[in-house]
Amino acid sequence: MSATRMAAYVDPPPGVPLRRSLLYVVLLLGSNLATFLSSSSSSCAPHVAAAPAATTAPRTVLVPEMQPELPPEFHAFAGPHMLPYGRNPNWGTAELRPPAGHPCLAFPDLLAAFMSYPVNGSCPDDELPAQRLLLRGCEPLPRRRCRPAAPPDPALPLPLPDALWSTPPDRSVHWSAYTCKSFRCLVDRARSPRFDDCKDCFDLAGRECRRWLNATASGKKTKNSPLDFSIDEVLASASPPGSIRIGLDIGGGSGTFAVRMSERAVTVVATTVNLNGPFSTVVAARGVVPLYVSVAARLPFFDNTLDVVHSMHVLSGWMPPAAMQFALFDVYRVLRPGGLFWLDHFFCREEEMAAYVEVVESVGFGKLRWVTRRKLDRGAERKEMYLSALLEKPLKNSWRHPSSNS
């Protein structure tokens, strides 16, 4: 290798740590040595017919000169940044390394667009491509030094409790990322044959105001499916009564579950992504904290802290079983011993149900309620199944495998 070429690997470009460059040198030298040994042995060996080509493409190792060019602002963010007072004994390091999801670098075009903006100026109007980057695993998204797109003249939020069941005015939403440009459009799409995520969630005066209740405003019992647990029934399952105080709703829609809980003095944070609708904006307008994270992200809560976790439809059969198991163990992690996990209307194909049941049962929850039914809303020919379950993290020995809790 020429001295010039070697220098290109040893002298890293801005933002590439020296340790990484040295690793590339080792990989390159190892590759050259392997090639030399292979060619030497092949020159002495008898001719052998070539093996069939592998079906899997060879893995490419990116060296610094092959890495996509990223804006200087990304390197300015990613650091590392040296701490002004040196090594911090609590952190065990003298560097601050801001987190960015590992897959960010797998999508250089999206990442470059996200990080290209005038510093101290206006961010691009890029909610949709930024969300695509997040949903592809670039999570958390890198921080930026610019001001996000916003509506020019938003209305002030309503006070509580008026905000709980009020739709914000159209001028409080920045609509550029969505097909609809008004709440009237969002409400009307519930009657459209087109698929949209949670398409009836924005009609707060319609079906949304009846979710998770077992009685109407007049006091009459509603005709609920056995799959439809009510919030009051779930809260009554807690021991002791009143011990459900804080929780999380995974895939919170427009925030109605969290609103129902707040009416019962329970504080619930709702995770959201804006799939063709301003879910985060509406959740916040209703007085609920919207946590903008994907379903693949590690939950940003410490171990053994939450009283209840709820998920409706989001943790379902569209997730591979292994990813589902990681998600459920993360739910188990953040629940306190004795906390409740409400798996609400999980669904999958009938032939897959046994595998997903095995995943759920592997985590170690106790079963308080467990109901399965055929899912018929999209036609019996699809052979889909529902599962609604109320599960409890063991109060004692929750750290141990269930088989050892004897």
XYZ file of N, CA, C and O in Angstrom, residues 216-339:
496
model
N -73.142 4.276 29.761
C -73.317 5.528 29.058
C -73.527 6.652 30.065
O -73.638 6.428 31.268
N -73.601 7.853 29.564
C -73.814 9.005 30.446
C -75.148 8.899 31.174
O -75.316 9.432 32.277
N -76.120 8.180 30.569
C -77.428 8.036 31.213
C -77.435 6.939 32.272
O -78.432 6.733 32.947
N -76.317 6.215 32.380
C -76.241 5.155 33.375
C -76.568 3.781 32.834
O -76.450 2.788 33.547
N -76.992 3.684 31.541
C -77.314 2.385 30.969
C -76.045 1.620 30.644
O -75.052 2.182 30.220
N -76.112 0.325 30.831
C -74.996 -0.546 30.505
C -74.805 -0.579 28.989
O -75.758 -0.646 28.237
N -73.558 -0.495 28.522
C -73.279 -0.598 27.094
C -73.073 -2.059 26.728
O -72.685 -2.883 27.555
N -73.337 -2.387 25.458
C -73.155 -3.752 24.982
C -71.714 -3.923 24.507
O -71.402 -3.725 23.337
N -70.865 -4.269 25.422
C -69.458 -4.437 25.095
C -69.142 -5.900 24.840
O -69.763 -6.809 25.406
N -68.132 -6.131 23.996
C -67.604 -7.468 23.798
C -66.835 -7.883 25.039
O -66.323 -7.033 25.785
N -66.726 -9.191 25.303
C -65.872 -9.625 26.420
C -64.427 -9.154 26.282
O -63.682 -9.124 27.265
N -64.033 -8.767 25.064
C -62.691 -8.246 24.847
C -62.526 -6.834 25.388
O -61.407 -6.372 25.602
N -63.656 -6.134 25.575
C -63.622 -4.720 25.948
C -63.636 -4.566 27.458
O -64.691 -4.457 28.081
N -62.462 -4.562 28.076
C -62.386 -4.289 29.499
C -62.630 -2.797 29.706
O -62.265 -1.973 28.874
N -63.235 -2.433 30.820
C -63.417 -1.020 31.122
C -62.308 -0.546 32.053
O -61.698 -1.337 32.792
N -62.042 0.746 32.005
C -61.022 1.319 32.883
C -61.373 1.101 34.343
O -60.504 0.768 35.168
N -62.641 1.260 34.691
C -63.024 1.094 36.097
C -62.816 -0.341 36.564
O -62.412 -0.580 37.709
N -63.082 -1.320 35.700
C -62.842 -2.716 36.058
C -61.350 -2.975 36.277
O -60.957 -3.694 37.205
N -60.533 -2.408 35.415
C -59.095 -2.610 35.534
C -58.560 -1.957 36.805
O -57.774 -2.555 37.548
N -58.994 -0.740 37.074
C -58.532 -0.065 38.290
C -58.972 -0.827 39.539
O -58.252 -0.855 40.546
N -60.160 -1.441 39.477
C -60.648 -2.210 40.624
C -59.827 -3.483 40.847
O -59.874 -4.066 41.939
N -59.083 -3.917 39.812
C -58.265 -5.122 39.947
C -56.975 -4.869 40.705
O -56.294 -5.815 41.108
N -56.621 -3.605 40.869
C -55.368 -3.273 41.540
C -55.468 -3.559 43.034
O -56.524 -3.388 43.650
N -54.364 -3.997 43.592
C -54.315 -4.259 45.033
C -53.080 -3.577 45.608
O -51.956 -3.818 45.146
N -53.305 -2.695 46.610
C -54.590 -2.278 47.183
C -55.306 -1.287 46.281
O -54.694 -0.734 45.364
N -56.580 -1.032 46.538
C -57.310 -0.048 45.736
C -56.637 1.323 45.797
O -56.124 1.740 46.838
N -56.601 1.995 44.669
C -55.978 3.302 44.606
C -54.484 3.281 44.348
O -53.838 4.334 44.315
N -53.908 2.079 44.125
C -52.458 1.989 43.940
C -52.027 2.247 42.499
O -50.832 2.259 42.212
N -52.975 2.443 41.589
C -52.648 2.832 40.207
C -52.638 4.349 40.157
O -53.679 4.997 40.240
N -51.451 4.937 40.004
C -51.303 6.400 40.042
C -50.651 6.965 38.798
O -50.997 8.045 38.340
N -49.672 6.221 38.228
C -48.941 6.701 37.061
C -48.783 5.563 36.057
O -48.707 4.380 36.442
N -48.755 5.919 34.767
C -48.648 4.856 33.773
C -48.325 5.363 32.388
O -48.024 6.539 32.165
N -48.389 4.439 31.441
C -48.009 4.682 30.053
C -49.021 4.034 29.139
O -49.465 2.907 29.381
N -49.385 4.742 28.059
C -50.216 4.178 26.997
C -49.353 4.089 25.748
O -48.935 5.113 25.198
N -49.057 2.879 25.282
C -48.215 2.681 24.099
C -49.099 2.763 22.858
O -49.977 1.935 22.658
N -48.855 3.769 22.035
C -49.706 4.002 20.873
C -50.982 4.685 21.315
O -52.075 4.137 21.171
N -50.839 5.885 21.849
C -51.947 6.553 22.527
C -52.995 7.177 21.642
O -53.931 7.783 22.169
N -52.888 7.062 20.302
C -53.912 7.631 19.430
C -54.062 9.123 19.662
O -53.098 9.878 19.677
N -55.293 9.547 19.876
C -55.564 10.963 20.141
C -55.592 11.280 21.631
O -55.985 12.375 22.024
N -55.206 10.314 22.475
C -55.038 10.582 23.901
C -56.208 10.220 24.779
O -56.190 10.522 25.979
N -57.225 9.531 24.243
C -58.446 9.306 25.021
C -58.218 8.401 26.226
O -58.780 8.633 27.307
N -57.397 7.359 26.086
C -57.142 6.498 27.242
C -56.527 7.310 28.377
O -56.939 7.209 29.537
N -55.522 8.131 28.053
C -54.876 8.948 29.084
C -55.848 9.962 29.674
O -55.797 10.259 30.879
N -56.748 10.508 28.840
C -57.757 11.448 29.339
C -58.695 10.753 30.320
O -59.008 11.282 31.392
N -59.154 9.550 29.963
C -60.021 8.790 30.871
C -59.320 8.538 32.208
O -59.919 8.627 33.275
N -58.045 8.210 32.134
C -57.308 7.969 33.370
C -57.159 9.253 34.186
O -57.265 9.229 35.423
N -56.921 10.379 33.516
C -56.766 11.638 34.254
C -58.055 12.009 34.964
O -58.027 12.625 36.039
N -59.200 11.636 34.383
C -60.483 11.877 35.045
C -60.612 11.055 36.328
O -61.474 11.336 37.155
N -59.768 10.055 36.473
C -59.769 9.202 37.659
C -58.497 9.405 38.491
O -58.091 8.514 39.243
N -57.864 10.562 38.312
C -56.685 10.966 39.092
C -55.489 10.063 38.868
O -54.668 9.856 39.763
N -55.379 9.507 37.650
C -54.222 8.699 37.268
C -53.502 9.435 36.140
O -54.123 9.793 35.138
N -52.203 9.651 36.285
C -51.410 10.355 35.281
C -50.804 9.352 34.311
O -50.030 8.475 34.718
N -51.168 9.479 33.042
C -50.684 8.566 32.003
C -50.034 9.370 30.887
O -50.607 10.338 30.396
N -48.838 8.960 30.496
C -48.129 9.516 29.340
C -48.460 8.643 28.133
O -48.537 7.416 28.251
N -48.661 9.266 26.968
C -49.039 8.525 25.766
C -47.944 8.616 24.715
O -47.503 9.714 24.370
N -47.481 7.466 24.210
C -46.545 7.498 23.088
C -47.329 7.739 21.797
O -48.451 7.273 21.634
N -46.717 8.505 20.894
C -47.378 8.837 19.630
C -46.350 8.895 18.512
O -45.179 9.181 18.735
N -46.805 8.576 17.314
C -46.152 9.019 16.087
C -47.264 9.570 15.195
O -48.428 9.190 15.338
N -46.913 10.473 14.304
C -47.924 11.195 13.527
C -48.125 10.543 12.166
O -47.637 11.024 11.141
N -48.825 9.397 12.156
C -49.067 8.676 10.916
C -50.245 9.307 10.186
O -51.407 8.968 10.414
N -49.931 10.268 9.320
C -50.912 10.991 8.512
C -51.972 11.682 9.359
O -53.141 11.770 8.977
N -51.565 12.185 10.499
C -52.475 12.946 11.345
C -51.717 13.584 12.490
O -50.692 13.054 12.945
N -52.207 14.711 13.022
C -51.480 15.435 14.081
C -51.742 14.860 15.465
O -52.240 15.536 16.373
N -51.392 13.601 15.665
C -51.686 12.936 16.925
C -50.988 13.626 18.104
O -51.606 13.861 19.148
N -49.715 13.938 17.952
C -48.981 14.558 19.070
C -49.591 15.896 19.461
O -49.731 16.212 20.647
N -49.970 16.690 18.459
C -50.551 18.003 18.731
C -51.877 17.879 19.464
O -52.151 18.630 20.417
N -52.707 16.936 19.044
C -54.021 16.765 19.673
C -53.870 16.233 21.088
O -54.552 16.686 22.021
N -52.982 15.267 21.285
C -52.752 14.731 22.637
C -52.332 15.853 23.582
O -52.846 15.983 24.700
N -51.402 16.698 23.129
C -50.941 17.802 23.972
C -52.053 18.805 24.225
O -52.192 19.329 25.343
N -52.879 19.104 23.198
C -53.968 20.064 23.363
C -54.982 19.582 24.394
O -55.655 20.400 25.043
N -55.078 18.257 24.568
C -56.024 17.705 25.541
C -55.424 17.625 26.948
O -56.060 17.091 27.860
N -54.225 18.128 27.138
C -53.625 18.156 28.464
C -52.884 16.906 28.842
O -52.647 16.654 30.037
N -52.474 16.105 27.836
C -51.746 14.863 28.068
C -50.342 15.025 27.472
O -50.171 15.670 26.437
N -49.352 14.415 28.113
C -47.975 14.484 27.605
C -47.814 13.502 26.446
O -47.983 12.286 26.642
N -47.493 13.989 25.230
C -47.231 13.072 24.105
C -45.743 12.737 24.036
O -44.900 13.615 23.929
N -45.429 11.471 24.111
C -44.044 11.011 24.061
C -43.782 10.506 22.648
O -44.312 9.469 22.237
N -42.980 11.265 21.883
C -42.785 10.991 20.462
C -41.683 9.945 20.284
O -40.520 10.259 20.074
N -42.059 8.678 20.388
C -41.125 7.564 20.214
C -41.813 6.468 19.421
O -43.036 6.332 19.439
N -41.010 5.668 18.741
C -41.565 4.549 17.981
C -41.770 3.352 18.895
O -41.255 3.295 20.017
N -42.487 2.369 18.376
C -42.756 1.171 19.169
C -41.498 0.337 19.361
O -41.435 -0.519 20.248
N -40.456 0.590 18.563
C -39.208 -0.174 18.686
C -38.251 0.396 19.722
O -37.257 -0.243 20.053
N -38.549 1.579 20.237
C -37.611 2.248 21.147
C -37.694 1.654 22.556
O -38.766 1.239 23.012
N -36.566 1.631 23.237
C -36.560 1.280 24.669
C -37.340 2.355 25.415
O -37.152 3.557 25.199
N -38.249 1.926 26.271
C -39.095 2.870 26.987
C -38.254 3.755 27.905
O -37.415 3.239 28.668
N -38.450 5.070 27.846
C -37.570 5.999 28.593
C -37.981 6.169 30.047
O -38.182 7.279 30.538
N -38.107 5.045 30.743
C -38.466 5.056 32.161
C -37.523 4.118 32.898
O -37.037 3.122 32.338
N -37.301 4.427 34.165
C -36.419 3.578 34.963
C -37.145 2.286 35.333
O -38.380 2.189 35.280
N -36.381 1.285 35.739
C -36.926 -0.021 36.098
C -37.878 0.093 37.292
O -37.653 0.866 38.223
N -38.951 -0.723 37.249
C -39.836 -0.923 38.407
C -40.467 0.376 38.907
O -40.499 0.648 40.110
N -40.999 1.196 37.991
C -41.506 2.501 38.407
C -42.979 2.747 38.087
O -43.640 3.477 38.818
N -43.516 2.194 37.012
C -44.879 2.526 36.584
C -45.900 1.567 37.190
O -45.630 0.384 37.402
N -47.092 2.089 37.421
C -48.169 1.265 37.981
C -48.943 0.509 36.911
O -49.463 -0.575 37.168
N -49.061 1.087 35.715
C -49.857 0.456 34.662
C -49.274 0.824 33.304
O -48.778 1.933 33.098
N -49.305 -0.135 32.402
C -48.972 0.087 30.989
C -50.108 -0.496 30.165
O -50.566 -1.615 30.413
N -50.566 0.280 29.184
C -51.671 -0.125 28.313
C -51.224 -0.050 26.867
O -50.445 0.835 26.494
N -51.670 -0.972 26.047
C -51.435 -0.886 24.605
C -52.612 -1.492 23.867
O -52.997 -2.636 24.135
N -53.198 -0.715 22.951
C -54.306 -1.201 22.136
C -53.884 -1.238 20.676
O -53.503 -0.217 20.110
N -53.911 -2.431 20.081
C -53.600 -2.675 18.671
C -52.109 -2.553 18.347
O -51.621 -3.251 17.456
N -51.376 -1.664 18.992
C -50.013 -1.361 18.544
C -49.095 -2.565 18.725
O -48.369 -2.949 17.799
N -49.069 -3.153 19.905
C -48.310 -4.383 20.111
C -49.173 -5.528 19.603
O -50.016 -6.065 20.311
N -48.972 -5.908 18.335
C -49.819 -6.911 17.703
C -49.019 -7.714 16.689
O -47.794 -7.569 16.581
N -49.735 -8.537 15.935
C -49.107 -9.517 15.064
C -48.378 -8.957 13.868
O -47.781 -9.730 13.118
N -48.398 -7.647 13.663
C -47.569 -7.080 12.599
C -46.102 -7.081 12.997
O -45.212 -6.953 12.147
N -45.820 -7.249 14.316
C -44.443 -7.297 14.807
C -43.939 -8.735 14.771
O -44.661 -9.656 15.159
N -42.698 -8.963 14.337
C -42.130 -10.309 14.436
C -42.107 -10.758 15.898
O -41.937 -9.938 16.798
N -42.286 -12.060 16.143
C -42.334 -12.533 17.535
C -41.124 -12.128 18.372
O -41.267 -11.781 19.546
N -39.915 -12.142 17.793
C -38.738 -11.755 18.572
C -38.804 -10.295 18.986
O -38.502 -9.943 20.135
N -39.212 -9.409 18.059
C -39.351 -7.989 18.394
C -40.454 -7.785 19.426
O -40.337 -6.947 20.328
N -41.525 -8.563 19.302
C -42.613 -8.494 20.274
C -42.129 -8.899 21.665
O -42.468 -8.262 22.678
N -41.293 -9.916 21.730
C -40.800 -10.370 23.028
C -39.922 -9.313 23.679
O -40.020 -9.056 24.886
N -39.047 -8.661 22.898
C -38.238 -7.572 23.440
C -39.140 -6.454 23.979
O -38.875 -5.879 25.038
N -40.196 -6.117 23.240
C -41.096 -5.051 23.673
C -41.799 -5.419 24.973
O -41.935 -4.583 25.885
N -42.241 -6.665 25.097
C -42.958 -7.077 26.306
C -42.029 -7.151 27.516
O -42.431 -6.810 28.636
N -40.804 -7.585 27.318
C -39.855 -7.575 28.430
C -39.543 -6.145 28.859
O -39.268 -5.885 30.041
N -39.582 -5.192 27.915
C -39.368 -3.794 28.287
C -40.543 -3.273 29.103
O -40.361 -2.506 30.054
N -41.761 -3.692 28.746
C -42.927 -3.346 29.562
C -42.775 -3.922 30.965
O -43.013 -3.230 31.972
N -42.372 -5.179 31.045
C -42.158 -5.819 32.350
C -41.122 -5.040 33.161
O -41.267 -4.840 34.375
N -40.068 -4.593 32.476
C -38.989 -3.867 33.163
C -39.494 -2.600 33.838
O -39.168 -2.315 34.995
N -40.301 -1.796 33.128
C -40.691 -0.492 33.675
C -41.832 -0.594 34.678
O -42.042 0.328 35.478
N -42.585 -1.686 34.663
C -43.651 -1.851 35.651
C -43.064 -2.159 37.025
O -42.109 -2.923 37.150
N -43.647 -1.556 38.039
C -43.245 -1.912 39.404
C -43.782 -3.300 39.728
O -44.739 -3.780 39.097
N -43.169 -3.999 40.691
C -43.751 -5.263 41.144
C -45.196 -5.051 41.598
O -45.501 -4.144 42.375
N -46.091 -5.864 41.065
C -47.517 -5.702 41.323
C -48.208 -4.808 40.318
O -49.429 -4.644 40.374
N -47.453 -4.210 39.368
C -48.051 -3.346 38.361
C -48.815 -4.138 37.315
O -48.627 -5.352 37.145
